[in-house]
mmCIF file of C-alpha atoms in Angstrom:
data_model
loop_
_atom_site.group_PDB
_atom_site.id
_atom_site.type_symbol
_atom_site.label_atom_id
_atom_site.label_comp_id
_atom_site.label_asym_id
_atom_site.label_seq_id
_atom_site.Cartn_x
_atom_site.Cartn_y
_atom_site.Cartn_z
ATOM 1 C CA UNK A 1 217.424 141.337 173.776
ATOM 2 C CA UNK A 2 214.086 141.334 175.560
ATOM 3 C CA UNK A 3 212.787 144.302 177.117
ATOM 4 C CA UNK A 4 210.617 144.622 180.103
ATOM 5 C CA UNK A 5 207.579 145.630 178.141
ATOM 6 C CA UNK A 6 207.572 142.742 175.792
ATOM 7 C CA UNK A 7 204.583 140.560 176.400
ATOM 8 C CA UNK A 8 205.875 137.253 177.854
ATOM 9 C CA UNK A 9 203.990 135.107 175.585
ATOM 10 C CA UNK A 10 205.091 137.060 172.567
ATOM 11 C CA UNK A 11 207.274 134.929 170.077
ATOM 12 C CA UNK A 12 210.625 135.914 169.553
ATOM 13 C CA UNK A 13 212.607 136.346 166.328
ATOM 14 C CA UNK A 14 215.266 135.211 165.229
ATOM 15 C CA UNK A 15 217.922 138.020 166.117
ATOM 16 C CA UNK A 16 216.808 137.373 169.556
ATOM 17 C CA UNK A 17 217.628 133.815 169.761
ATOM 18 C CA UNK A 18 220.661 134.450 168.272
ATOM 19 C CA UNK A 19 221.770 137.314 170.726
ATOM 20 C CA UNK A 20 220.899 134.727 173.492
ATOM 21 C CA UNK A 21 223.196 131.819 172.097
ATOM 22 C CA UNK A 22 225.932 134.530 171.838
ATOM 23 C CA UNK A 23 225.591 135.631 175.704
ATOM 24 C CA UNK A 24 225.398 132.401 176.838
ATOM 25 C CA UNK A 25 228.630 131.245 174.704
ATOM 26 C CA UNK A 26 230.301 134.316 176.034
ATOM 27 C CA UNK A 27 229.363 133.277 179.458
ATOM 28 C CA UNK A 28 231.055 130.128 179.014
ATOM 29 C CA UNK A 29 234.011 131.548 177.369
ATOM 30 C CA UNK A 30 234.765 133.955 180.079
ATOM 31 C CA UNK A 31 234.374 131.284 182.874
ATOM 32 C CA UNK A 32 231.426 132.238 184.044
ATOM 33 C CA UNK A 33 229.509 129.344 183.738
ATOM 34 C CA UNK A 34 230.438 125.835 183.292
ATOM 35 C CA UNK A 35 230.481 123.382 179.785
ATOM 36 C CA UNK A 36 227.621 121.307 181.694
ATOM 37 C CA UNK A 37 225.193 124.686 182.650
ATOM 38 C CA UNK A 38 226.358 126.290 179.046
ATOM 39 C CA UNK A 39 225.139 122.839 177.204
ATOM 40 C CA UNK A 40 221.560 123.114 179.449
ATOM 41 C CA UNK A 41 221.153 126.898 179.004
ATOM 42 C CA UNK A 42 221.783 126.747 174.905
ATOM 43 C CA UNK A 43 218.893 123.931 174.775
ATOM 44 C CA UNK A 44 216.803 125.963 176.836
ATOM 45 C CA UNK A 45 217.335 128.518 174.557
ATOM 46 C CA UNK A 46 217.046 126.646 170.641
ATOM 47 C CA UNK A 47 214.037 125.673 172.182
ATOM 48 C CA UNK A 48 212.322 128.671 173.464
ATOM 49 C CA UNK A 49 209.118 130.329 171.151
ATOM 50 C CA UNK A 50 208.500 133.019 173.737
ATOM 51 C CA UNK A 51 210.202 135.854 175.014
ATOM 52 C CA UNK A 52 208.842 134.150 178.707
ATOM 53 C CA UNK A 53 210.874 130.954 177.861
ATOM 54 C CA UNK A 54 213.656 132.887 176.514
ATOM 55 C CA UNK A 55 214.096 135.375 179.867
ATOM 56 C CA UNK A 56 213.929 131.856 181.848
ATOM 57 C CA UNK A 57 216.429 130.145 179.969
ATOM 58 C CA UNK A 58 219.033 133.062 180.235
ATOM 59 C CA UNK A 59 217.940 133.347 183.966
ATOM 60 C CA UNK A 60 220.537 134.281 186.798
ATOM 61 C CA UNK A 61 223.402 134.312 184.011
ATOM 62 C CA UNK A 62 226.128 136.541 184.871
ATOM 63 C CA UNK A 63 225.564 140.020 184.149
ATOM 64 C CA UNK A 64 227.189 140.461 180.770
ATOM 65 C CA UNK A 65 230.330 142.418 180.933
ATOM 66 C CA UNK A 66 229.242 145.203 177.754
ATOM 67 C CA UNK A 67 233.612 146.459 177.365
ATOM 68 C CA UNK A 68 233.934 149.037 174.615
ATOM 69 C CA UNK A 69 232.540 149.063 170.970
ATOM 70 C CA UNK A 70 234.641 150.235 168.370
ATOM 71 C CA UNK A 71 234.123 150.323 164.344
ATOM 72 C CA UNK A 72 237.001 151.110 161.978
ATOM 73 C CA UNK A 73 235.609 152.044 158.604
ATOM 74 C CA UNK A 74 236.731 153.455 155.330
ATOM 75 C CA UNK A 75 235.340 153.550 151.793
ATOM 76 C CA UNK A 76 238.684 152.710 150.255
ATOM 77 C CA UNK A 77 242.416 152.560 150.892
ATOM 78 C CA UNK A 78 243.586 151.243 153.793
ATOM 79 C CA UNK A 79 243.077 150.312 157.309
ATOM 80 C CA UNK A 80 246.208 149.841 159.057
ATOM 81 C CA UNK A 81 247.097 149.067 163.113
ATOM 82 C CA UNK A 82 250.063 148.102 164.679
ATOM 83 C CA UNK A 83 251.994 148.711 167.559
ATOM 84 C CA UNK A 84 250.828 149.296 170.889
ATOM 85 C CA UNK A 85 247.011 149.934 171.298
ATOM 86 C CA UNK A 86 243.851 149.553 172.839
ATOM 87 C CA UNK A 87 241.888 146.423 171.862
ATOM 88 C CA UNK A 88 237.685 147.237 172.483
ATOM 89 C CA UNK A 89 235.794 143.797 173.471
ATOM 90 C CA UNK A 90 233.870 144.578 170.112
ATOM 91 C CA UNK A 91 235.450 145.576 167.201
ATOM 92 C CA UNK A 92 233.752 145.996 163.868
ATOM 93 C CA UNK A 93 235.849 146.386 160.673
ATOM 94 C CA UNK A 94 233.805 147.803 157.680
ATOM 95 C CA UNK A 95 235.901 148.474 153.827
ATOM 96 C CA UNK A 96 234.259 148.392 150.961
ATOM 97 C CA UNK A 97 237.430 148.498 148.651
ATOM 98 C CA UNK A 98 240.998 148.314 150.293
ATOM 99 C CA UNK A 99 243.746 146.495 152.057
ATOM 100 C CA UNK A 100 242.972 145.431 155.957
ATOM 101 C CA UNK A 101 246.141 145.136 158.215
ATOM 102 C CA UNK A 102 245.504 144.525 161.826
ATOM 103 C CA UNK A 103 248.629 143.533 163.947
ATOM 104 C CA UNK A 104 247.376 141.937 167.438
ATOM 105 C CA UNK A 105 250.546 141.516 168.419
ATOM 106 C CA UNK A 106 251.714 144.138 170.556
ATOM 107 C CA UNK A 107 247.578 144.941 171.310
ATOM 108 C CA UNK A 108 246.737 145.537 175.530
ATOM 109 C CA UNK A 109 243.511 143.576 175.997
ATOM 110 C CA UNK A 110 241.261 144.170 178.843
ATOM 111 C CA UNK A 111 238.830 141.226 178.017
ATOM 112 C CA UNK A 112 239.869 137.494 177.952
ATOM 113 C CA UNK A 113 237.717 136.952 174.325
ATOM 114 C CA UNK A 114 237.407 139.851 171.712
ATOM 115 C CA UNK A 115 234.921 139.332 169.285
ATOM 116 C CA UNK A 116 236.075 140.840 165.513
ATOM 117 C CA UNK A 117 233.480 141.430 162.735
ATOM 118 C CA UNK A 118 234.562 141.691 159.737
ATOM 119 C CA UNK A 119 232.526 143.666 156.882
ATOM 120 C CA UNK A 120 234.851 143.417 153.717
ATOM 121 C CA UNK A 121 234.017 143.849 150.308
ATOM 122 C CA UNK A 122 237.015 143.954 147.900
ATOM 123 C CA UNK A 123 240.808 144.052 149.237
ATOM 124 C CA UNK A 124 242.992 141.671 151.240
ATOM 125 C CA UNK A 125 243.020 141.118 154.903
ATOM 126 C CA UNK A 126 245.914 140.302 157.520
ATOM 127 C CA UNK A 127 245.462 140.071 160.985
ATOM 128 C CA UNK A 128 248.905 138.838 163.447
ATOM 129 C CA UNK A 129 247.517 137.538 166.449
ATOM 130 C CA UNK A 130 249.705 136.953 169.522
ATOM 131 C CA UNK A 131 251.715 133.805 169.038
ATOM 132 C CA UNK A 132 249.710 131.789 171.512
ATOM 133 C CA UNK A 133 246.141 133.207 171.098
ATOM 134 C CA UNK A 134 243.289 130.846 170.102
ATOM 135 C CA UNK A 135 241.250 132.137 167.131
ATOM 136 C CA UNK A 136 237.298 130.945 165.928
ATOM 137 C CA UNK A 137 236.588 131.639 162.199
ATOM 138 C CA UNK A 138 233.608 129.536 162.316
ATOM 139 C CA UNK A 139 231.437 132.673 162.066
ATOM 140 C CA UNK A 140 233.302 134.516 159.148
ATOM 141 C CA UNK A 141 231.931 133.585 155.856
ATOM 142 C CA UNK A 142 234.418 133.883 152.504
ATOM 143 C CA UNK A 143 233.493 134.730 149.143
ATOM 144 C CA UNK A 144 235.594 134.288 146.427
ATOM 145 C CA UNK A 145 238.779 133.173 147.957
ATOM 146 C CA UNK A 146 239.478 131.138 151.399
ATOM 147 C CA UNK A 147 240.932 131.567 154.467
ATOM 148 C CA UNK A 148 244.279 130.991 155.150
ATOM 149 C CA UNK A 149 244.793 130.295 158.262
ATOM 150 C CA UNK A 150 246.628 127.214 160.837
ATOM 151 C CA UNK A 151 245.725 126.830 164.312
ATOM 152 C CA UNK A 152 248.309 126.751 166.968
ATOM 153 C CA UNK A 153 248.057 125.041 170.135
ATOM 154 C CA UNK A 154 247.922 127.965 173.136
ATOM 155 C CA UNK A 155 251.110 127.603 175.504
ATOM 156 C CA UNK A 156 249.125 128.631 178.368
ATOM 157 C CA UNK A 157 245.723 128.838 179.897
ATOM 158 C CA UNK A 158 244.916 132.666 179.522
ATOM 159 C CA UNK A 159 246.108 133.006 176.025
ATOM 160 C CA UNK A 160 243.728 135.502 174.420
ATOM 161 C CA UNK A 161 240.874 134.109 172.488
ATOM 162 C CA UNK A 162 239.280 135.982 168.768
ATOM 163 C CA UNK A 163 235.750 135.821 167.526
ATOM 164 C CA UNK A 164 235.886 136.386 163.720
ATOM 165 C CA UNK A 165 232.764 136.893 162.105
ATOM 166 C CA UNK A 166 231.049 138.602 159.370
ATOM 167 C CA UNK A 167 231.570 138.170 155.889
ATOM 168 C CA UNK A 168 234.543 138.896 153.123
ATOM 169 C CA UNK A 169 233.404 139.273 149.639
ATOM 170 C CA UNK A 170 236.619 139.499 147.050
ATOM 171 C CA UNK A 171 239.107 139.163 148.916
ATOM 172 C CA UNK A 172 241.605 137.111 150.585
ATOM 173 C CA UNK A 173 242.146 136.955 154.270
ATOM 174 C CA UNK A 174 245.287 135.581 155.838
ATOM 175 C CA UNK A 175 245.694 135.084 159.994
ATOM 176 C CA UNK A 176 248.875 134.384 161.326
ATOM 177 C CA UNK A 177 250.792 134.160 164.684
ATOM 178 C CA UNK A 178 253.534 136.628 165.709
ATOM 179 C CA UNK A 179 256.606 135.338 166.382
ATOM 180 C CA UNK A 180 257.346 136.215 169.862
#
């Protein structure tokens, strides 16, 4: 975001403003801050032209909690994972041709929101999410085909929440919730 040596008065770009709307959503989504300080900061923020009124607007927010990083990537073929594993608090998924099968299910996360960005050119995509996690696919853009996908209600407060985001080209993807 901004570094130290930036010049305060300096205008910032776009990416910047961007990264600040995401740590500030991220702040609210992990409880850190409430809906009425997350509404305040985010028009603090749209409105900033400097990097000054930028650092100011994302002032005294809780440190951001960086987890893990972690990009799956192949040419073509597929990308499969199932069972029992490690969920990152980023994960990037990047196939230019080839079938995308991530199963959520069974997944240990450490982090109450994972953010999932997927980078898909041609192929089919699944994902199983737990049966009561809440998913956003507000920031994944389709292509040729749409999303499939039906929202369930969460049966309880911590349910695990998904970011998707990034962009599928030719290519269908399909979410659904696990049975049990």
């Amino acid at each position: 975001m901004t570094s130290p040596r930036k010049n305060a008065m300096a205008r910032i770009a776009e990416g910047d403003r961007d990264s600040a709307v995401r740590r500030v959503r991220e702040a609210y989504a992990e409880e850190r801050i409430s809906h009425e300080e997350m509404d305040e900061r985010l028009d603090r923020v749209l409105a900033s032209t400097t990097h000054g009124e930028l650092t100011a607007a994302l002032d005294l927010l809780p440190v951001e909690d960086p987890g893990g990083t972690e990009t799956i990537a192949a040419a073509g073929g597929r990308i499969k994972r199932r069972g029992v594993w490690q969920v990152p608090r980023r994960l990037t998924v990047q196939s230019a041709f080839g079938r995308v099968h991530l199963n959520l299910s069974r997944a240990r996360f450490e982090h109450p929101v994972t953010d999932i960005e997927l980078n898909l050119g041609t192929g089919n995509a699944v994902i199983v999410v737990p049966r009561d996690a809440v998913v956003d696919v507000t920031g994944l853009a389709t292509g040729w085909k749409d999303l499939r996908y039906t929202p369930r209600q969460p049966s309880r407060p911590d349910a695990p929440r998904f970011r998707l985001s990034g962009a599928m080209g030719y290519g269908r993807l399909r979410i659904r919730h696990a049975w049990r």
